[in-house]
Coordinates of C-alpha atoms in Angstrom, one line a residue:
M73 CA 0.0 0.0 0.0
P74 CA 1.5 3.4 -1.0
N75 CA 2.5 5.8 1.8
P76 CA 0.6 9.0 2.5
F77 CA 3.1 11.1 0.5
A78 CA 2.8 8.8 -2.5
Q79 CA -1.0 9.0 -2.4
K80 CA -1.0 12.8 -2.0
L81 CA 1.5 13.3 -4.9
K82 CA -0.6 11.1 -7.2
A83 CA -3.8 12.9 -6.2
L84 CA -2.3 16.3 -6.7
R85 CA -1.0 15.4 -10.1
E86 CA -4.2 13.8 -11.3
D87 CA -6.3 16.7 -9.9
K88 CA -4.2 19.1 -12.1
H89 CA -4.5 16.7 -15.1
I90 CA -0.7 16.5 -15.4
G91 CA 1.0 13.3 -16.7
V92 CA 4.0 11.8 -14.9
R93 CA 6.3 12.7 -17.8
E94 CA 5.1 16.3 -17.8
L95 CA 5.5 16.6 -14.1
G96 CA 9.0 15.1 -14.4
R97 CA 9.9 17.8 -17.0
M98 CA 8.5 20.5 -14.7
C99 CA 10.6 19.2 -11.8
E100 CA 13.7 18.4 -13.9
C101 CA 13.5 14.7 -13.3
T102 CA 12.2 11.7 -15.2
G103 CA 8.7 10.5 -15.4
M104 CA 9.9 7.2 -14.0
H105 CA 11.1 9.0 -10.9
I106 CA 7.7 10.6 -10.4
S107 CA 6.1 7.2 -10.9
N108 CA 8.4 5.6 -8.4
M109 CA 7.6 8.3 -5.8
E110 CA 3.8 7.8 -6.5
K111 CA 4.3 4.0 -5.9
G112 CA 6.3 4.6 -2.7
K113 CA 9.4 3.1 -4.2
A114 CA 11.3 6.4 -3.9
M115 CA 11.2 9.4 -1.6
P116 CA 11.9 13.0 -2.7
S117 CA 14.9 15.0 -1.6
G118 CA 14.2 18.4 0.0
E119 CA 15.0 20.1 -3.3
M120 CA 12.6 17.8 -5.1
L121 CA 9.9 18.6 -2.6
K122 CA 10.2 22.3 -3.4
K123 CA 10.0 21.6 -7.1
L124 CA 6.9 19.3 -6.7
A125 CA 5.2 21.9 -4.4
A126 CA 5.9 24.7 -7.0
A127 CA 4.8 22.6 -10.0
L128 CA 1.6 21.4 -8.3
K129 CA 0.9 24.6 -6.4
A130 CA 0.9 22.5 -3.2
D131 CA 1.8 23.3 0.4
I132 CA 5.5 22.5 0.9
D133 CA 4.9 22.0 4.6
E134 CA 2.2 19.4 4.0
L135 CA 4.3 17.6 1.5
S136 CA 7.3 17.7 3.7
A137 CA 5.3 16.3 6.6
L138 CA 3.9 13.5 4.5
A139 CA 7.4 12.6 3.3
D140 CA 8.7 12.6 6.9
Q141 CA 11.0 15.4 6.2
I142 CA 11.6 18.8 7.8
D143 CA 12.3 21.8 5.6
P144 CA 15.9 22.9 6.0
E145 CA 14.7 26.4 6.9
V146 CA 12.5 25.0 9.7
S147 CA 15.3 22.8 10.9
Q148 CA 17.6 25.8 11.1
L149 CA 15.0 27.8 13.0
I150 CA 14.7 25.0 15.5
K151 CA 18.5 24.9 16.0
D152 CA 18.7 28.7 16.3
K153 CA 15.9 28.8 18.8
H154 CA 16.7 25.5 20.5
T155 CA 15.2 26.5 23.9
A156 CA 12.3 28.7 22.9
I157 CA 10.7 26.5 20.2
P158 CA 10.3 23.3 22.3
S159 CA 9.0 25.3 25.2
F160 CA 6.5 27.1 23.0
L161 CA 5.3 23.9 21.4
R162 CA 4.8 22.3 24.8
S163 CA 2.8 25.3 25.9
A164 CA 0.7 25.2 22.7
K165 CA 0.2 21.4 22.5
D166 CA -3.5 21.5 23.5
L167 CA -4.6 24.3 21.2
T168 CA -7.5 23.6 18.9
P169 CA -7.1 23.9 15.1
E170 CA -9.0 27.2 15.3
Q171 CA -6.6 28.5 18.0
W172 CA -3.6 27.4 15.8
A173 CA -5.0 29.3 12.9
L174 CA -5.5 32.4 15.0
L175 CA -2.0 32.1 16.4
K176 CA -0.6 31.8 12.9
T177 CA -2.5 35.0 11.9
Q178 CA -1.2 36.9 14.9
V179 CA 2.4 35.9 14.3
E180 CA 2.1 36.9 10.6
E181 CA 0.8 40.3 11.7
M182 CA 3.6 40.7 14.2
T183 CA 6.3 39.9 11.6
R184 CA 4.7 41.6 8.6
G185 CA 7.1 44.6 8.9
D186 CA 10.2 42.4 9.3
D187 CA 10.7 41.7 5.6

């Protein structure tokens, strides 16, 4: 049985009516590699995840989670904030999905001027 990443990749591709060879061209790989990922025989690299997300207009964080990978940017943030992030996550572990969405919006508003 294919893994969750494989199932999601195939569903995203089919929803967009893109063939495996076409997606391969879009991601600079072979159609066979796309097919192998969809069958759970291969897992994507971090760079391939970014290409797949861009080509399929998909959420990179969702694809990364399904592929059991952590985006290198997120990994670096965890290293840089090695005491704050675990403490924050422990404090927030019981938030509802609605509270997480509100928290995300609040953080985005707080950091909007930091670009």
